[in-house]
Coordinates of C-alpha atoms in Angstrom, one line a residue:
Chain A
M1 CA 97.2 118.2 61.0
K2 CA 98.8 118.9 64.3
Y3 CA 101.2 116.6 66.0
V4 CA 102.7 116.2 69.4
A5 CA 106.3 115.0 69.7
L6 CA 107.0 113.6 73.1
V7 CA 110.5 113.5 74.3
Y8 CA 111.8 110.6 76.3
Y9 CA 115.3 109.8 77.7
R10 CA 116.9 108.1 80.7
E11 CA 117.7 110.9 83.1
Q12 CA 120.8 109.1 84.2
I13 CA 122.4 109.9 80.8
I14 CA 121.8 113.6 81.5
N15 CA 123.0 113.3 85.1
D16 CA 126.2 111.7 83.8
M17 CA 126.9 114.7 81.5
T18 CA 129.5 117.3 82.2
E19 CA 128.4 120.9 82.6
Q20 CA 129.7 121.6 79.1
Q21 CA 127.8 118.7 77.5
W22 CA 124.6 119.8 79.3
H23 CA 125.1 123.3 78.2
D24 CA 125.7 122.3 74.6
L25 CA 122.6 120.1 74.5
N26 CA 120.5 123.0 75.8
Q27 CA 121.9 125.4 73.1
E28 CA 121.2 122.8 70.5
C29 CA 117.5 122.6 71.7
I30 CA 117.2 126.4 71.5
R31 CA 118.4 126.3 67.9
C32 CA 116.1 123.5 67.1
V33 CA 113.1 125.5 68.4
E34 CA 114.2 128.6 66.5
N35 CA 114.6 126.6 63.4
L36 CA 111.1 125.1 63.7
A37 CA 109.6 128.5 64.6
D38 CA 111.2 130.1 61.6
K39 CA 109.5 127.6 59.3
G40 CA 106.2 128.2 61.1
K41 CA 106.2 124.7 62.4
F42 CA 106.6 125.2 66.1
L43 CA 103.3 125.7 68.0
A44 CA 104.3 125.1 71.6
G45 CA 106.8 123.1 73.6
Q46 CA 108.5 123.1 76.9
A47 CA 111.3 121.3 78.6
L48 CA 110.4 119.7 81.9
Q49 CA 112.0 119.5 85.4
P50 CA 113.4 116.1 86.3
V51 CA 111.0 113.3 87.1
D52 CA 111.8 113.8 90.9
S53 CA 109.6 116.8 90.8
A54 CA 106.6 114.9 89.5
T55 CA 103.3 114.3 91.3
T56 CA 100.7 111.9 90.0
L57 CA 97.0 112.3 90.7
R58 CA 93.9 110.3 90.2
V59 CA 90.3 111.0 91.0
R60 CA 88.3 108.1 92.2
D61 CA 84.8 108.3 93.7
G62 CA 85.2 112.1 93.7
E63 CA 88.2 111.9 95.9
V64 CA 91.6 113.3 94.7
L65 CA 94.4 110.8 95.3
M66 CA 98.0 112.0 95.1
S67 CA 101.3 110.3 95.0
D68 CA 104.9 111.4 94.8
G69 CA 106.7 110.5 91.7
P70 CA 106.0 110.0 88.0
F71 CA 103.2 108.0 86.4
A72 CA 104.7 104.5 85.8
E73 CA 101.8 102.3 84.8
T74 CA 102.7 100.6 81.5
K75 CA 99.2 99.4 81.0
E76 CA 97.9 103.0 80.4
Q77 CA 98.8 105.0 77.4
L78 CA 99.4 108.7 76.9
A79 CA 96.2 110.2 75.6
G80 CA 96.9 114.0 75.6
F81 CA 98.4 116.8 77.5
Y82 CA 97.5 120.2 79.0
L83 CA 99.9 123.1 79.5
L84 CA 98.6 124.9 82.6
E85 CA 99.3 128.3 84.1
A86 CA 99.2 128.0 87.9
R87 CA 100.5 130.0 90.9
D88 CA 102.1 126.9 92.5
L89 CA 101.8 123.1 92.7
N90 CA 98.6 123.3 94.8
E91 CA 96.8 125.3 92.1
A92 CA 98.3 123.1 89.4
L93 CA 97.0 119.9 91.1
Q94 CA 93.6 121.5 91.8
L95 CA 93.3 122.4 88.1
A96 CA 94.5 119.0 87.0
S97 CA 92.0 117.2 89.2
H98 CA 89.2 118.6 87.0
I99 CA 90.6 117.0 83.8
P100 CA 87.9 114.4 83.2
P101 CA 90.3 111.4 82.4
A102 CA 91.7 111.9 85.9
R103 CA 88.7 109.7 86.9
L104 CA 89.8 107.0 84.4
G105 CA 93.6 107.0 84.5
S106 CA 96.3 109.2 85.9
I107 CA 97.5 112.7 85.4
E108 CA 101.2 113.4 85.9
V109 CA 101.9 117.0 86.9
R110 CA 105.4 118.4 86.4
P111 CA 106.8 121.9 86.3
V112 CA 108.3 123.1 83.0
R113 CA 112.0 124.0 83.0
D114 CA 113.1 127.3 81.3
L115 CA 115.8 126.8 78.9
P116 CA 118.9 128.8 79.8
P117 CA 119.6 132.1 78.0
K118 CA 121.0 131.8 74.5
D119 CA 124.7 132.2 74.2
Chain B
M1 CA 124.5 134.0 130.2
D2 CA 125.9 130.4 130.2
T3 CA 125.6 127.8 127.4
L4 CA 122.8 126.0 129.2
D5 CA 120.5 129.0 128.8
L6 CA 121.2 129.2 125.1
E7 CA 120.4 125.5 124.8
T8 CA 117.0 126.2 126.5
V9 CA 116.4 129.1 124.1
Y10 CA 117.4 126.8 121.2
R11 CA 114.9 124.2 122.3
Q12 CA 112.2 126.7 122.9
H13 CA 112.6 128.9 119.8
S14 CA 114.7 127.2 117.1
R15 CA 111.6 125.7 115.3
Q16 CA 109.7 128.9 115.4
V17 CA 112.8 130.8 114.1
L18 CA 113.2 128.2 111.3
A19 CA 109.5 128.3 110.3
T20 CA 109.6 132.1 110.0
L21 CA 113.0 132.2 108.2
I22 CA 111.7 129.8 105.6
R23 CA 108.9 132.3 104.9
L24 CA 111.3 135.3 104.9
L25 CA 114.1 133.7 102.8
G26 CA 111.9 131.4 100.7
E27 CA 114.1 128.3 101.0
F28 CA 114.6 125.5 103.5
D29 CA 118.3 125.0 103.3
L30 CA 119.1 128.7 103.3
A31 CA 116.8 129.1 106.3
E32 CA 118.5 126.3 108.2
E33 CA 121.9 127.7 107.6
A34 CA 120.7 131.1 108.7
L35 CA 119.2 129.6 111.8
Q36 CA 122.6 128.1 112.8
D37 CA 124.3 131.4 112.0
A38 CA 121.8 133.3 114.2
F39 CA 122.4 131.0 117.2
A40 CA 126.2 131.2 116.6
A41 CA 125.9 135.0 116.7
A42 CA 123.8 134.8 119.9
A43 CA 126.4 132.5 121.6
Q44 CA 129.0 135.2 120.9
Q45 CA 127.0 138.4 121.6
W46 CA 124.6 137.6 124.3
P47 CA 127.2 136.8 127.0
E48 CA 128.7 140.2 126.5
Q49 CA 125.7 142.4 125.6
G50 CA 123.1 140.5 127.6
V51 CA 120.0 138.7 126.4
P52 CA 117.8 140.9 124.2
D53 CA 114.3 141.7 125.4
N54 CA 112.7 139.7 122.7
P55 CA 115.2 136.8 121.9
L56 CA 112.8 135.4 119.3
A57 CA 112.6 138.6 117.3
W58 CA 116.4 139.1 117.7
L59 CA 117.1 135.6 116.3
I60 CA 114.7 136.0 113.4
R61 CA 116.2 139.4 112.4
C62 CA 119.7 138.1 112.8
G63 CA 118.9 135.0 110.8
Q64 CA 117.3 137.0 108.0
N65 CA 120.3 139.3 107.7
R66 CA 122.7 136.3 107.6
G67 CA 120.5 134.7 105.0
I68 CA 120.6 137.8 102.8
D69 CA 124.4 138.0 103.1
Q70 CA 124.5 134.3 102.1
I71 CA 122.4 135.0 99.0
R72 CA 124.7 137.8 98.0
R73 CA 127.7 135.5 98.4
R74 CA 126.4 132.9 96.1
Q75 CA 128.4 132.8 92.9
T76 CA 126.5 130.2 90.9
V77 CA 123.2 132.0 90.8
R78 CA 124.6 135.5 90.5
F79 CA 121.9 136.8 88.2
H80 CA 119.1 136.0 90.7
A81 CA 121.0 136.7 93.8
D82 CA 121.3 140.5 93.8
E83 CA 117.7 141.1 92.9
L84 CA 116.5 138.6 95.5
A85 CA 118.7 140.1 98.2
R86 CA 117.5 143.5 97.4
T87 CA 113.8 142.6 97.5
L88 CA 114.4 140.8 100.8
E89 CA 116.2 143.9 102.2
E90 CA 113.5 146.2 101.1
S91 CA 111.0 144.3 103.2
D92 CA 113.3 145.0 106.1
T93 CA 110.8 145.0 108.9
P94 CA 109.6 141.4 108.8
D95 CA 106.1 140.7 110.0
L96 CA 106.7 139.3 113.5
A97 CA 103.2 139.6 114.9
E98 CA 102.2 136.7 117.1
S99 CA 99.6 135.5 114.6
S100 CA 102.1 135.5 111.7
L101 CA 104.6 133.5 113.8
Q102 CA 101.9 131.0 114.6
D103 CA 101.0 130.8 110.9
D104 CA 104.6 130.2 110.1
Q105 CA 104.6 127.1 112.3
L106 CA 101.5 125.8 110.6
R107 CA 103.0 126.6 107.2
L108 CA 106.0 124.5 108.1
I109 CA 103.9 121.6 109.3
F110 CA 101.6 121.7 106.2
T111 CA 104.5 121.9 103.8
C112 CA 106.4 119.0 105.4
C113 CA 103.2 116.9 105.3
H114 CA 102.2 117.9 101.7
P115 CA 100.5 114.9 100.0
A116 CA 102.7 115.4 96.8
L117 CA 105.6 114.1 99.0
A118 CA 105.8 110.4 99.7
V119 CA 104.5 109.5 103.1
D120 CA 107.8 108.3 104.5
A121 CA 109.4 111.5 103.2
Q122 CA 106.7 113.5 105.0
L123 CA 107.5 111.7 108.2
A124 CA 111.2 112.1 107.9
L125 CA 110.9 115.8 107.0
T126 CA 108.5 116.5 109.8
L127 CA 110.8 114.9 112.4
R128 CA 113.8 116.8 111.0
E129 CA 112.3 120.3 110.4
V130 CA 109.2 120.5 112.7
C131 CA 110.4 118.4 115.7
G132 CA 114.0 119.5 115.3
L133 CA 115.7 116.1 115.5
T134 CA 119.1 115.7 113.8
T135 CA 119.3 113.5 110.7
E136 CA 121.1 110.9 112.8
Q137 CA 118.4 110.9 115.4
V138 CA 115.6 110.5 112.8
A139 CA 117.6 107.7 111.1
R140 CA 118.0 105.8 114.4
A141 CA 114.3 106.4 115.3
L142 CA 113.1 105.1 112.0
L143 CA 115.7 102.3 111.8
Q144 CA 117.1 103.6 108.6
K145 CA 120.7 104.3 107.5
P146 CA 121.6 107.9 108.0
T147 CA 122.8 108.3 104.4
T148 CA 119.5 106.9 103.1
L149 CA 117.5 109.2 105.3
A150 CA 119.6 112.2 104.4
Q151 CA 119.0 111.5 100.7
K152 CA 115.3 111.2 101.4
I153 CA 115.3 114.6 103.1
V154 CA 117.4 116.2 100.4
R155 CA 115.1 114.9 97.7
A156 CA 112.0 116.0 99.5
K157 CA 113.3 119.6 99.9
R158 CA 114.3 119.6 96.3
K159 CA 110.8 118.6 95.3
I160 CA 109.3 121.3 97.5
R161 CA 111.6 123.8 95.6
E162 CA 111.4 122.5 92.1
A163 CA 107.7 121.5 92.0
G164 CA 106.6 124.7 93.6
I165 CA 105.0 123.4 96.7
P166 CA 103.9 126.7 98.4
Y167 CA 104.8 127.7 101.9
E168 CA 101.3 128.3 103.1
V169 CA 98.4 127.2 105.3
P170 CA 95.7 125.6 103.0
D171 CA 92.6 127.7 102.5
D172 CA 89.3 126.7 104.3
K173 CA 88.2 124.7 101.3
H174 CA 91.1 122.3 101.5
L175 CA 92.0 122.6 105.2
A176 CA 90.1 119.5 106.4
E177 CA 91.6 117.3 103.7
R178 CA 95.2 118.6 104.3
L179 CA 94.8 118.4 108.0
G180 CA 94.0 114.7 107.5
A181 CA 97.4 114.2 105.9
V182 CA 99.1 116.0 108.8
L183 CA 97.3 113.9 111.4
H184 CA 98.2 110.8 109.4
V185 CA 101.9 111.7 109.7
V186 CA 101.6 112.5 113.5
Y187 CA 99.9 109.1 114.1
L188 CA 102.4 107.3 112.0
M189 CA 105.2 108.9 114.1
F190 CA 103.4 107.7 117.2
N191 CA 102.9 104.2 115.9
E192 CA 106.5 103.9 114.8
G193 CA 107.5 104.7 118.4
Y194 CA 104.8 102.6 120.0
A195 CA 105.5 99.5 118.0
R196 CA 109.1 99.7 119.0
T197 CA 108.8 97.9 122.3
D198 CA 112.3 96.6 122.2
G199 CA 114.5 99.5 121.0
E200 CA 113.0 102.8 122.2
G201 CA 115.1 102.8 125.4
L202 CA 118.2 103.0 123.3
I203 CA 117.1 106.0 121.3
D204 CA 117.6 109.5 122.6
A205 CA 114.4 110.7 120.9
S206 CA 111.1 109.1 121.7
L207 CA 108.8 109.2 118.7
T208 CA 105.7 108.7 120.8
A209 CA 106.7 111.8 122.9
E210 CA 107.5 113.8 119.7
A211 CA 104.1 112.8 118.2
I212 CA 102.2 113.9 121.3
R213 CA 104.2 117.2 121.5
L214 CA 103.5 117.9 117.9
A215 CA 99.8 117.2 118.3
E216 CA 99.7 119.5 121.4
L217 CA 101.3 122.3 119.3
L218 CA 98.7 121.6 116.6
A219 CA 95.9 121.8 119.2
T220 CA 97.0 125.3 120.1
L221 CA 97.5 126.5 116.5
L222 CA 94.5 124.8 115.0
P223 CA 91.8 123.9 117.6
N224 CA 90.0 121.2 115.7
G225 CA 88.0 118.2 116.9
E226 CA 90.1 115.6 115.2
V227 CA 93.4 117.1 116.5
F228 CA 91.9 116.7 120.0
G229 CA 90.7 113.3 119.1
L230 CA 94.1 112.2 118.0
L231 CA 95.7 113.6 121.1
A232 CA 93.2 111.6 123.2
L233 CA 93.8 108.4 121.2
M234 CA 97.6 108.7 121.5
G235 CA 97.4 109.5 125.2
L236 CA 95.1 106.6 126.0
Q237 CA 97.2 104.2 124.1
D238 CA 100.4 105.5 125.6
A239 CA 98.9 105.0 129.0
R240 CA 99.0 101.2 128.5
K241 CA 102.6 101.2 127.5
A242 CA 104.0 99.7 130.7
A243 CA 101.5 96.8 130.5
R244 CA 101.9 95.8 126.9
V245 CA 105.1 93.8 127.3
D246 CA 106.1 91.5 130.2
E247 CA 109.5 91.2 131.9
Q248 CA 110.8 89.0 129.1
G249 CA 109.8 91.7 126.6
E250 CA 107.0 89.5 125.2
L251 CA 103.7 91.0 124.0
V252 CA 100.8 90.9 126.4
T253 CA 97.3 91.1 124.9
L254 CA 94.8 93.7 126.1
E255 CA 92.9 90.8 127.8
E256 CA 95.9 89.7 129.8
Q257 CA 97.4 93.1 130.7
D258 CA 97.8 94.0 134.3
R259 CA 95.6 97.1 134.4
T260 CA 97.2 98.4 137.6
L261 CA 100.2 99.2 135.4
W262 CA 98.1 101.6 133.2
D263 CA 99.0 105.3 133.7
R264 CA 96.0 106.8 135.3
D265 CA 97.2 110.4 134.9
E266 CA 97.6 109.9 131.2
I267 CA 94.2 108.3 131.0
R268 CA 92.6 111.3 132.7
L269 CA 94.4 113.6 130.4
G270 CA 93.4 111.5 127.4
K271 CA 89.8 111.6 128.4
S272 CA 89.8 115.3 128.9
W273 CA 91.1 115.7 125.3
L274 CA 88.3 113.3 124.3
M275 CA 85.7 115.5 125.9
R276 CA 87.0 118.5 123.9
A277 CA 86.9 116.4 120.7
L278 CA 83.4 115.2 121.3
G279 CA 82.3 118.8 121.8
Q280 CA 82.9 119.3 118.0
A281 CA 80.4 117.2 116.2
P282 CA 80.4 115.1 114.1
A283 CA 83.1 112.9 115.6
G284 CA 85.8 112.0 113.2
P285 CA 87.7 108.7 113.0
Y286 CA 90.4 109.6 115.5
T287 CA 87.8 110.8 118.0
L288 CA 85.8 107.5 117.6
Q289 CA 89.0 105.4 118.0
A290 CA 89.8 107.5 121.1
A291 CA 86.3 106.8 122.5
I292 CA 86.9 103.1 122.0
A293 CA 90.3 103.4 123.8
A294 CA 88.5 105.3 126.6
A295 CA 85.9 102.5 127.0
H296 CA 88.8 100.0 127.5
A297 CA 90.5 102.4 129.9
D298 CA 87.4 102.6 132.0
A299 CA 86.8 98.9 132.2
P300 CA 88.0 97.1 135.4
S301 CA 88.7 94.0 133.4
F302 CA 88.5 92.6 129.9
E303 CA 85.3 90.7 130.7
E304 CA 83.7 93.7 132.3
T305 CA 84.3 96.0 129.3
D306 CA 81.3 97.7 127.9
W307 CA 81.4 95.7 124.6
H308 CA 77.9 97.0 123.5
D309 CA 79.3 100.5 123.6
I310 CA 82.4 99.5 121.7
V311 CA 80.4 97.7 119.0
G312 CA 78.3 100.9 118.6
L313 CA 81.4 103.0 118.3
Y314 CA 82.8 100.6 115.7
D315 CA 79.5 100.9 113.7
L316 CA 80.0 104.6 113.6
L317 CA 83.6 104.3 112.7
Y318 CA 82.8 101.8 109.9
Q319 CA 80.3 104.3 108.5
R320 CA 83.0 107.0 108.4
S321 CA 85.7 104.8 107.0
P322 CA 84.6 101.4 105.7
T323 CA 87.9 99.6 105.7
P324 CA 88.4 95.8 106.2
V325 CA 90.7 96.5 109.2
I326 CA 87.9 98.3 111.0
A327 CA 85.5 95.6 110.1
L328 CA 87.9 93.1 111.6
N329 CA 88.1 95.0 114.9
R330 CA 84.4 95.3 114.9
A331 CA 83.9 91.6 114.4
V332 CA 86.1 90.9 117.5
A333 CA 84.0 93.2 119.6
V334 CA 80.8 91.6 118.3
A335 CA 82.2 88.2 119.3
M336 CA 82.5 89.6 122.9
V337 CA 78.8 90.4 122.9
E338 CA 77.3 87.6 120.9
G339 CA 79.9 84.9 121.3
P340 CA 82.8 83.6 119.2
Q341 CA 80.7 82.1 116.5
A342 CA 79.1 85.4 115.6
G343 CA 82.6 86.9 115.2
V344 CA 83.8 84.0 113.1
A345 CA 80.8 84.5 110.7
L346 CA 81.7 88.2 110.3
L347 CA 85.3 87.4 109.7
E348 CA 84.5 84.8 107.1
G349 CA 82.4 87.4 105.4
L350 CA 85.6 89.5 105.0
S351 CA 87.8 86.7 103.7
S352 CA 87.2 87.5 100.1
D353 CA 89.2 90.7 100.5
K354 CA 92.7 90.0 99.1
A355 CA 94.5 92.5 101.3
I356 CA 93.0 91.1 104.5
Q357 CA 93.9 87.6 103.5
N358 CA 97.5 88.6 103.7
Y359 CA 97.1 90.5 107.0
H360 CA 98.5 88.3 109.8
L361 CA 96.2 89.9 112.4
F362 CA 93.1 88.8 110.5
H363 CA 94.2 85.1 110.8
A364 CA 95.3 85.7 114.4
A365 CA 91.8 87.1 115.3
L366 CA 90.1 84.2 113.5
A367 CA 92.3 81.7 115.3
D368 CA 91.5 83.3 118.6
L369 CA 87.8 83.1 118.0
H370 CA 88.0 79.4 116.9
R371 CA 90.0 78.7 120.1
R372 CA 87.3 80.4 122.2
A373 CA 84.7 78.4 120.4
G374 CA 86.6 75.2 121.2
H375 CA 87.5 74.4 117.6
Q376 CA 91.2 73.5 118.2
E377 CA 91.9 72.2 114.7
R378 CA 90.5 75.3 112.9
A379 CA 92.4 77.5 115.4
R380 CA 95.6 75.7 114.6
V381 CA 95.3 76.2 110.9
A382 CA 94.6 79.9 111.3
Y383 CA 97.4 80.5 113.9
E384 CA 99.8 78.8 111.5
R385 CA 98.7 81.0 108.6
A386 CA 99.1 84.1 110.9
L387 CA 102.6 82.9 111.9
S388 CA 103.6 82.5 108.2
L389 CA 102.5 86.1 107.5
A390 CA 103.8 87.9 110.6
S391 CA 107.1 89.7 110.2
Q392 CA 107.9 91.0 113.7
A393 CA 109.9 88.6 115.9
Q394 CA 107.8 89.5 119.0
E395 CA 104.5 88.8 117.2
K396 CA 105.9 85.5 115.9
R397 CA 106.9 84.4 119.4
F398 CA 103.4 85.3 120.6
L399 CA 101.7 83.2 117.9
Q400 CA 104.1 80.3 118.6
K401 CA 103.1 80.5 122.2
R402 CA 99.4 80.3 121.3
L403 CA 100.1 77.3 119.1
F404 CA 102.0 75.6 121.9
Q405 CA 99.1 76.2 124.3
L406 CA 96.7 74.6 121.7
D407 CA 98.8 71.5 122.0
G408 CA 98.0 71.4 125.7
G409 CA 101.3 72.8 126.5
G410 CA 99.8 75.6 128.7
C411 CA 96.8 76.3 130.8
Q412 CA 93.6 77.2 128.9

């Protein structure tokens, strides 16, 4: 079986961290990924940019509707994810608009964040 | 050269320099700093060495060099900086051809009006970056606190950077759609200024004038029917400015406006834009609205307006964008042709729409038609509903006056 582990936290907790705390957390994440990869358990994963960078899109009646900000509708549930390679946000949104459930629900598009270099 | 000349150069060229520097340096904040540096250098050097033959190119080159210096000085992103500065220096002859510079202005406009940004952020960013207003001026013009507005702009710029919104003019396939978003922001800017009948005299930047100036720039950069249509619409509305409030600052309806106060020059100009817009079929929503505004501008009085023509234009408009608000305006026009009862029937057909039920102008229009039909009691109920939904003090006073007149307090 394959599983997706989705990571949630309040960004405020991160924003309140000192540089050192943030640095340590990132290093811990790098070690975690290495650990999983060594065991052959890590297939793919990415950190994301803050929610400020999110754009949500929906397709209704063939029209692409965009809004600034994250997807925040509690009535809808997470159903899957795509990791896309795109030149810029325009291409990412254009690719995402072809994901069929865009017609039924919402697709949140957010850039991934590269983890810093390992110490 | 005295300071006044430099101010003129700043007004003429600063937006163009900024638009190109963002392309060359790849970042809004850096480009803005470089722009200020370039003008500071000009203030120092030009009085001694004379104004360069091509001030625009001088400013862009100077700004680019200052920007590269700035990148080199950055401590925090050391590992990127050297490489970036080198790449920028290697492309040492920036592309300053007329067409590239024009594209830069469009790039800036399309980036500020990108649909992945919230609409209010698009408006603020456009006023700040494209129109060149200061943050304080934008805050005053939009009735927001400068700190709130500054945050909004910072956030929008961060999103442009972090989310990877490209600095480019959309390709042909997406141009029409993206232009729609730009025109929406321009018209929003105009309406923000136009609705402000009380305060605009106190603001040093007129949003209506900025919106018209921006649309004129767009018309030269991107000669498109809807750009002309929007210019026509804004001009024809702006022409009625002096007549829409009385000496006490109260709203005057189109019906009661003194048409001799309408600005005939602005109407002529608006109609010439309309002619250009109609030359590019099919007519879009802004062009159709401008055609309606032109029909009003041509009418010697409210009664002598060509309502048949206006109903026909609303039919076309409704086909293009079937919104309840357009249906509402159409119903009012139909009432002028077929009598108030016909209008009431159409409005009642709309009343199942939730959004329109909470729209004060829907109830005000319904009240007005009941009043014309002689149904005082129904008119009163609808005016009261409109009054409870209206939020602008001026509109409230207008509705109160109407209610008072129903009670026999004024002439019919």
